[in-house]
mmCIF file of C-alpha atoms and ligand atoms in Angstrom:
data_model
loop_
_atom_site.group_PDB
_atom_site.id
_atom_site.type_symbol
_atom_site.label_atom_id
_atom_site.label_comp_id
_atom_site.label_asym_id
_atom_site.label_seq_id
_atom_site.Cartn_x
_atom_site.Cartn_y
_atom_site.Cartn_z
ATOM 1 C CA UNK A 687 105.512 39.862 -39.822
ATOM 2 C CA UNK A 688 103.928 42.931 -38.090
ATOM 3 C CA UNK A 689 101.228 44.556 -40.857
ATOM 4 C CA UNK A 690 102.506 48.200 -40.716
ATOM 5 C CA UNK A 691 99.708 50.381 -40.837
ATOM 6 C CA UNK A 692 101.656 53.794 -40.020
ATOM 7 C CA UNK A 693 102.833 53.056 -43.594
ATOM 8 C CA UNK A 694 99.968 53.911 -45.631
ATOM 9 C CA UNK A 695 98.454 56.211 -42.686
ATOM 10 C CA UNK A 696 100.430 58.254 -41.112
ATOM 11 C CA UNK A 697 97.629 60.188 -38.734
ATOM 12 C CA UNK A 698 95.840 56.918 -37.395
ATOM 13 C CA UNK A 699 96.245 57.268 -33.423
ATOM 14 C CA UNK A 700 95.208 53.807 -32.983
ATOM 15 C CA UNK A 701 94.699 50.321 -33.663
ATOM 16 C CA UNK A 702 93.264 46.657 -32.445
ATOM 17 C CA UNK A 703 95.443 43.698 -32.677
ATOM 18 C CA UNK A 704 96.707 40.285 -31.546
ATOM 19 C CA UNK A 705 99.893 39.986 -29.901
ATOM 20 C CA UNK A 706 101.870 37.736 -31.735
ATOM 21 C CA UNK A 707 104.960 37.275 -29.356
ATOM 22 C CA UNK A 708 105.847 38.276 -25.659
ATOM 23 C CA UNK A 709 109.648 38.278 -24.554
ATOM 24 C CA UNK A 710 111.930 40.387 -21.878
ATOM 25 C CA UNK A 711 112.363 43.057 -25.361
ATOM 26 C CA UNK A 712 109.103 43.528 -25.531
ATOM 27 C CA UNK A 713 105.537 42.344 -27.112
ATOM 28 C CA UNK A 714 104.951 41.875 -30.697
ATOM 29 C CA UNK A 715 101.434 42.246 -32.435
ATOM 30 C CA UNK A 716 100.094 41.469 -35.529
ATOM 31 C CA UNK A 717 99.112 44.913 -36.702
ATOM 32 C CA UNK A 718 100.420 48.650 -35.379
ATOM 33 C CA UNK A 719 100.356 52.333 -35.695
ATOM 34 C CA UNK A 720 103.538 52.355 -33.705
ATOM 35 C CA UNK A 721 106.629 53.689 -36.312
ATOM 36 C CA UNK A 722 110.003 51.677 -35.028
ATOM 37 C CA UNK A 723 113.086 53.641 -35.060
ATOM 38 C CA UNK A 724 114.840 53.706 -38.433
ATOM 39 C CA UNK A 725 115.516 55.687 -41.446
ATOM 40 C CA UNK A 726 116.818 58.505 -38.473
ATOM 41 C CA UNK A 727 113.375 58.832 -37.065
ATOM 42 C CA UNK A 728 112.639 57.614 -33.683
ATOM 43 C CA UNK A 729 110.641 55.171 -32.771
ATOM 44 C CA UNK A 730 107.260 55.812 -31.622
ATOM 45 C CA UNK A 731 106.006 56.125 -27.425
ATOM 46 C CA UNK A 732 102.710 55.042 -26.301
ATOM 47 C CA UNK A 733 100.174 52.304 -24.590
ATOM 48 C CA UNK A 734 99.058 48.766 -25.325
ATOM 49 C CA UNK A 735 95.896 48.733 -23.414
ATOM 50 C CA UNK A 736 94.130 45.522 -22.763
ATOM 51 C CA UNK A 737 91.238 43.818 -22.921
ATOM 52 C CA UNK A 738 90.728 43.843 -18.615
ATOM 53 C CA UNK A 739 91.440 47.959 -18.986
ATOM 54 C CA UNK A 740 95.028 47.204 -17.965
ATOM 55 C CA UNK A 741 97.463 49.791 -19.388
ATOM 56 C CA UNK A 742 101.380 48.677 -20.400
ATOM 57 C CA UNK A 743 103.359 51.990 -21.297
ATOM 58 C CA UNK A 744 105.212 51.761 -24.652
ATOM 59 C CA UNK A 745 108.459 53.748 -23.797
ATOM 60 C CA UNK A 746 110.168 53.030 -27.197
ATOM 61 C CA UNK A 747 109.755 51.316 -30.694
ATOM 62 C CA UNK A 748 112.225 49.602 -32.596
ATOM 63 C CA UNK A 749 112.444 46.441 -35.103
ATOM 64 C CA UNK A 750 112.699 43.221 -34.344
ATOM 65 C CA UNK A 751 115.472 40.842 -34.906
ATOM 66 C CA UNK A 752 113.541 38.904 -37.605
ATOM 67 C CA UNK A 753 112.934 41.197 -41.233
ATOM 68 C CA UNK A 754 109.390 42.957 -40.484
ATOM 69 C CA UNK A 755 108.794 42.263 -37.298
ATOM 70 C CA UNK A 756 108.195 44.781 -34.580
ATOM 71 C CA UNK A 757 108.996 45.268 -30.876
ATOM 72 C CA UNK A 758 107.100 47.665 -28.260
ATOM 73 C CA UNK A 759 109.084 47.988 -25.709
ATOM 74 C CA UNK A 760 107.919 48.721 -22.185
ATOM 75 C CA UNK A 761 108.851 51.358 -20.090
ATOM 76 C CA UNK A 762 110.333 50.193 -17.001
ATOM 77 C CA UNK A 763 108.803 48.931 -13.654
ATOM 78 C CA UNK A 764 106.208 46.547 -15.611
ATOM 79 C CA UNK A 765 107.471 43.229 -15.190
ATOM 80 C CA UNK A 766 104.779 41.843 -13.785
ATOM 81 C CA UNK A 767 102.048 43.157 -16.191
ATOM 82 C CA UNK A 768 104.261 41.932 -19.482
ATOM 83 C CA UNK A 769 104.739 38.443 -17.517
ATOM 84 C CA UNK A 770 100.819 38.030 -17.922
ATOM 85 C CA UNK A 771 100.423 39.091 -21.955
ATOM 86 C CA UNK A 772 100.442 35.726 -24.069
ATOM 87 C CA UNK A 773 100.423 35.766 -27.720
ATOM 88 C CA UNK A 774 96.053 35.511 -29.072
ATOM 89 C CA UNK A 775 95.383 38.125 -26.566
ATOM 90 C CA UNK A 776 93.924 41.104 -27.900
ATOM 91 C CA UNK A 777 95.080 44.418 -27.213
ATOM 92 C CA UNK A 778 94.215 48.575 -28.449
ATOM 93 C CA UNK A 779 98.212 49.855 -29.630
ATOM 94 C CA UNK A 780 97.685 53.925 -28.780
ATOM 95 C CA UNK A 781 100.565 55.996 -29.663
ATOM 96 C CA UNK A 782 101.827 59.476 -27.738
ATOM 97 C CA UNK A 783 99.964 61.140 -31.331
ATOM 98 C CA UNK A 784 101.166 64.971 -30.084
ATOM 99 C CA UNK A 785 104.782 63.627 -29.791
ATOM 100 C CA UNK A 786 104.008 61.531 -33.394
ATOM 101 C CA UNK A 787 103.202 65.304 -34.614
ATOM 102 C CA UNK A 788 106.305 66.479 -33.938
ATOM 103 C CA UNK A 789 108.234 63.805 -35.591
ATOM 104 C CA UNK A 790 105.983 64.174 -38.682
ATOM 105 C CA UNK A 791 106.177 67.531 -38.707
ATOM 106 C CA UNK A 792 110.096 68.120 -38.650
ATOM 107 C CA UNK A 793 110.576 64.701 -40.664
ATOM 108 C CA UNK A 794 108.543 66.724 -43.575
ATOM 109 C CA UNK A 795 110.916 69.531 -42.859
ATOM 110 C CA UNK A 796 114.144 67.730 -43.574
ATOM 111 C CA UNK A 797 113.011 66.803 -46.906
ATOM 112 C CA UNK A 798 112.385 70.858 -47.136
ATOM 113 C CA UNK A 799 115.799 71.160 -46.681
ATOM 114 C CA UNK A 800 116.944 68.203 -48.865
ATOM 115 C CA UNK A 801 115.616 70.510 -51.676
ATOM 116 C CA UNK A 802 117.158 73.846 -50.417
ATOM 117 C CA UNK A 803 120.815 71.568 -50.286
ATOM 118 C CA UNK A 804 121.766 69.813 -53.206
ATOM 119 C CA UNK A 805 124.349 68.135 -51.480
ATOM 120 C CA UNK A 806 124.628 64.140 -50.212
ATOM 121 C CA UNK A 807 123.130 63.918 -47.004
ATOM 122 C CA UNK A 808 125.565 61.666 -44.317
ATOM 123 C CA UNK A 809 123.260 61.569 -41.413
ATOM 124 C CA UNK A 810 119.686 62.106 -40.134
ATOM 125 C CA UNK A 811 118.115 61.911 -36.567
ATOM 126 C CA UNK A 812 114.604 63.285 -35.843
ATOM 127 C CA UNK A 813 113.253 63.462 -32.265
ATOM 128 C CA UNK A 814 110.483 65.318 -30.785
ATOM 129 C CA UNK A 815 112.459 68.336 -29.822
ATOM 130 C CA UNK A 816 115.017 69.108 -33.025
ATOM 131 C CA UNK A 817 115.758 67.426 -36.005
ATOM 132 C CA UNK A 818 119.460 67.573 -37.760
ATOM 133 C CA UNK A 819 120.500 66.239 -41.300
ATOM 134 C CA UNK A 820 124.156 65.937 -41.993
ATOM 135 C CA UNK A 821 125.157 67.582 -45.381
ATOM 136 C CA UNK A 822 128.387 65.863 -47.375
ATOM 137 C CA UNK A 823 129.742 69.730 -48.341
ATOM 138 C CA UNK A 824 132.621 71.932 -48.023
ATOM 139 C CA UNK A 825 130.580 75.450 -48.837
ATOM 140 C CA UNK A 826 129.308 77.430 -45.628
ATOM 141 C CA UNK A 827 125.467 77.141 -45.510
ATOM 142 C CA UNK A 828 123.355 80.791 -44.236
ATOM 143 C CA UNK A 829 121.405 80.066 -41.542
ATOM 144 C CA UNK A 830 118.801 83.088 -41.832
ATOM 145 C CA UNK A 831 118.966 82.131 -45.894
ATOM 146 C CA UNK A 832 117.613 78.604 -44.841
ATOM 147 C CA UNK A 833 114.859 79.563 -42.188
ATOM 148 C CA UNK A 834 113.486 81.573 -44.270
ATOM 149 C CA UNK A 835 113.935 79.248 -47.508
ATOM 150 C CA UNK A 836 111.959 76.405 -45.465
ATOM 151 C CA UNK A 837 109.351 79.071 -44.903
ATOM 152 C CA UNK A 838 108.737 79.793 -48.469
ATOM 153 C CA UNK A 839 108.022 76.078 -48.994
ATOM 154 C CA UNK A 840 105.733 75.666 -45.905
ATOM 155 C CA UNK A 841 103.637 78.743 -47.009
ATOM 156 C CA UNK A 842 103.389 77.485 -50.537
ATOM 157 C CA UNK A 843 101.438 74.360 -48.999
ATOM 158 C CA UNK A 844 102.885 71.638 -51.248
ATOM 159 C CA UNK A 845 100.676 68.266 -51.110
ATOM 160 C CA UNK A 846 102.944 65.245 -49.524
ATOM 161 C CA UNK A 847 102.339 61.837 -50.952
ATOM 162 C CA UNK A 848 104.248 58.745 -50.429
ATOM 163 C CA UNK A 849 103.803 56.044 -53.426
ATOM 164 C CA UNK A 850 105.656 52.387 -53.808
ATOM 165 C CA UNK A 851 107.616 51.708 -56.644
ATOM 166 C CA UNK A 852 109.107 48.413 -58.276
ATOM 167 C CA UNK A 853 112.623 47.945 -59.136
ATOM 168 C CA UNK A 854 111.673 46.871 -62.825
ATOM 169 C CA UNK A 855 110.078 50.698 -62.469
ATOM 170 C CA UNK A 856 112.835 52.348 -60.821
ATOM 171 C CA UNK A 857 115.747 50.519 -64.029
ATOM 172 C CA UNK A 858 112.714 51.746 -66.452
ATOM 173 C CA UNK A 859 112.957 55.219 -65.534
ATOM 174 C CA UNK A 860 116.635 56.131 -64.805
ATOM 175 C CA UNK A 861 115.612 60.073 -65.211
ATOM 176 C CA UNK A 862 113.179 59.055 -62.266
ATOM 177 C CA UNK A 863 116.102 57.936 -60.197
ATOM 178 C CA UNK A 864 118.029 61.104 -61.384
ATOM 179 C CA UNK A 865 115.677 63.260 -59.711
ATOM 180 C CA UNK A 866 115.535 61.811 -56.413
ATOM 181 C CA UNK A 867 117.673 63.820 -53.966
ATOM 182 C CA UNK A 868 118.871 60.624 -52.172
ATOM 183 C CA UNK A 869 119.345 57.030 -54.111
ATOM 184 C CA UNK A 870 116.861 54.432 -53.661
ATOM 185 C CA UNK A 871 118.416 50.958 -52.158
ATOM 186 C CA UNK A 872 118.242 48.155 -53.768
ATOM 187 C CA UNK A 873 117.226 44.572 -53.520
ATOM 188 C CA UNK A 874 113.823 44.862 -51.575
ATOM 189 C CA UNK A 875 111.568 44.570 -54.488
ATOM 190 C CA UNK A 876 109.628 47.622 -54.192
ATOM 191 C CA UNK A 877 110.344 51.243 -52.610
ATOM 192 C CA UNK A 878 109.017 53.507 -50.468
ATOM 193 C CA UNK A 879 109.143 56.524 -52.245
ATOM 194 C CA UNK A 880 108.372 60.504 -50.530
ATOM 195 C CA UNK A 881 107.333 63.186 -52.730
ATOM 196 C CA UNK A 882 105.949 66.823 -51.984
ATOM 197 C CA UNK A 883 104.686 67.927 -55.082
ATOM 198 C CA UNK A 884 107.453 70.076 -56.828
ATOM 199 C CA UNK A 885 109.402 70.224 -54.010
ATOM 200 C CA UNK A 886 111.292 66.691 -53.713
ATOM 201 C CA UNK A 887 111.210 63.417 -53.754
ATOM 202 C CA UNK A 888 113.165 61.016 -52.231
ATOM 203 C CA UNK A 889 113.153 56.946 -51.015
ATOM 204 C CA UNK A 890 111.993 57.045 -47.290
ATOM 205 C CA UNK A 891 109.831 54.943 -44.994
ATOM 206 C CA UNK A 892 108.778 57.702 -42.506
ATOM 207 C CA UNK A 893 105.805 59.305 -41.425
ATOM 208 C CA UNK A 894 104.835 62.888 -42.788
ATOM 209 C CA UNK A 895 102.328 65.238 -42.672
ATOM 210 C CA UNK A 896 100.382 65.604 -45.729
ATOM 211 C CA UNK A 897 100.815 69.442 -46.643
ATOM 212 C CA UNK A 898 104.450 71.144 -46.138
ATOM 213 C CA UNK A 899 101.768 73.977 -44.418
ATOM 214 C CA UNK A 900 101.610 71.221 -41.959
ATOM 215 C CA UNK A 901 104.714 71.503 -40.696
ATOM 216 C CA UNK A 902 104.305 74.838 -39.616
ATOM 217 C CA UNK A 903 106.879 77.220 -37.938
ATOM 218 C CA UNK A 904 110.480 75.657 -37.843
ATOM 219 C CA UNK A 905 113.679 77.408 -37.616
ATOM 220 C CA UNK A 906 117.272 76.890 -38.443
ATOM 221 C CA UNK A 907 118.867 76.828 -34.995
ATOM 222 C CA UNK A 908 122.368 76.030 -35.316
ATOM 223 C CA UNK A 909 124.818 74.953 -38.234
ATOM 224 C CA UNK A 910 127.971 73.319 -37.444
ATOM 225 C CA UNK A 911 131.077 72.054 -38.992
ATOM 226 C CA UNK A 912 131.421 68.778 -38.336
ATOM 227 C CA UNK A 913 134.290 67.604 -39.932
ATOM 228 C CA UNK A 914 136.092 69.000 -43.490
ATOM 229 C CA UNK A 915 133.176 67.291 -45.861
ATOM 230 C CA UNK A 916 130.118 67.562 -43.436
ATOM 231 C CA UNK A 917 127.706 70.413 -42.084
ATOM 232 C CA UNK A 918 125.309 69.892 -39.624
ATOM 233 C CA UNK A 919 122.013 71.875 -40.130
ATOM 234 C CA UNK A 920 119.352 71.576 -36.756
ATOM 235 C CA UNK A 921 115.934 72.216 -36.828
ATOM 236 C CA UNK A 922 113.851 73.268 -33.780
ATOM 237 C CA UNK A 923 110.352 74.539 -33.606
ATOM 238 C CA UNK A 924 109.854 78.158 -34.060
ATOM 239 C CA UNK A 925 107.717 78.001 -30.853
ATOM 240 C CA UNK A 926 110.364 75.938 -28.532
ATOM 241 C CA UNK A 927 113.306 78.763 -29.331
HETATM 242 ZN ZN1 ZN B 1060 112.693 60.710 -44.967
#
């Protein structure tokens, strides 16, 4: 098991820990600040630096094989460096934080836009550079009527929380469930769940900023059809357009 400390603290850049497993994948640690790819977020970028000042890039995060474990994967052209980790060595996990930013920023957004479409969403993938939720709907969605819609919640600076709750909760409070725009799964125990105040509030794992003011400037760039039932909405950064 990896302790996942991007979970309860999204904005920590850094962290010691023990590596806990070294393969061809990748090294393992005890602890991280690294996010691994899921829930449509990508996984996080960054450096394991060790204890001799030697530097192995992180070119991608994702989980491991085995339920809560975690593998930082090199980028390539460091064979020889990974050959010489051993698990009980001791290394500072650094994450690409400005590229983090981004992910945090626009994952914040999609909820945004969760709240703006009451429909079922299909799909999810947020990178760096855009971010696009798949809508289950028929109806035509206004691009200029959603920019501006996601602008209205990011200038009313609603406070983003994430809390944990049990399942015996979650069958306690079926109006609870009712309100969340996507279902929570089932069978883990306890929940992840996403709120911004007012707003939404949803099951998710991610990382987001802690203010939708945080999230800043971001557009509606393109809507597609992508089949009968599903519209695409993409996100970019005000700035980037
Ligand atoms: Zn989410």
């Amino acid at each position: 098991m990896t302790e996942e400390l991007f979970r309860e603290d999204a904005t920590l850049p850094q962290c010691d820990a023990g590596i806990t497993a070294v393969d061809a994948q990748g090294v393992q640690l005890d602890r991280t600040v690294f996010y691994p790819q899921g829930g449509g977020q990508a996984g996080d970028r960054g450096e394991l630096v060790l204890g001799d000042g030697r530097v192995l890039q992180i070119a991608d995060t994702r989980k491991g094989e085995l339920p809560g474990t975690i593998v930082h994967i090199p980028a390539a052209g460091q064979e020889a460096l990974l050959a010489a980790l051993a698990p009980g060595q001791r290394v500072r996990a650094r994450i690409d934080m400005a590229r983090r930013q981004r992910h945090m920023r626009f994952h914040t957004a999609t909820h945004l836009l969760c709240a703006l479409v009451p429909h079922p969403v299909d799909g999810c993938s947020i990178t760096a550079d855009y971010a696009r939720l798949d809508f289950h709907m028929n109806d035509p969605l206004d691009k200029a009527a959603l920019t501006s819609g996601i602008a209205r919640l990011v200038a009313e600076a609603h406070p983003v929380r994430h809390r944990w709750i049990s399942e015996e909760e979650l069958d306690a409070n079926p109006g609870l469930v009712r309100s969340m725009s996507v279902q929570p799964p089932r069978g883990l125990g306890r929940v992840r769940v996403l709120e911004i105040d007012g707003v939404d509030l949803q099951p998710c794992g991610g990382t987001h900023v802690a203010n939708s003011a945080e999230v800043g400037a971001v557009v509606v760039t393109k809507i597609e059809k992508k089949s009968a039932m599903t519209r695409r909405v993409v996100l970019g950064f005000a700035d980037a357009v």
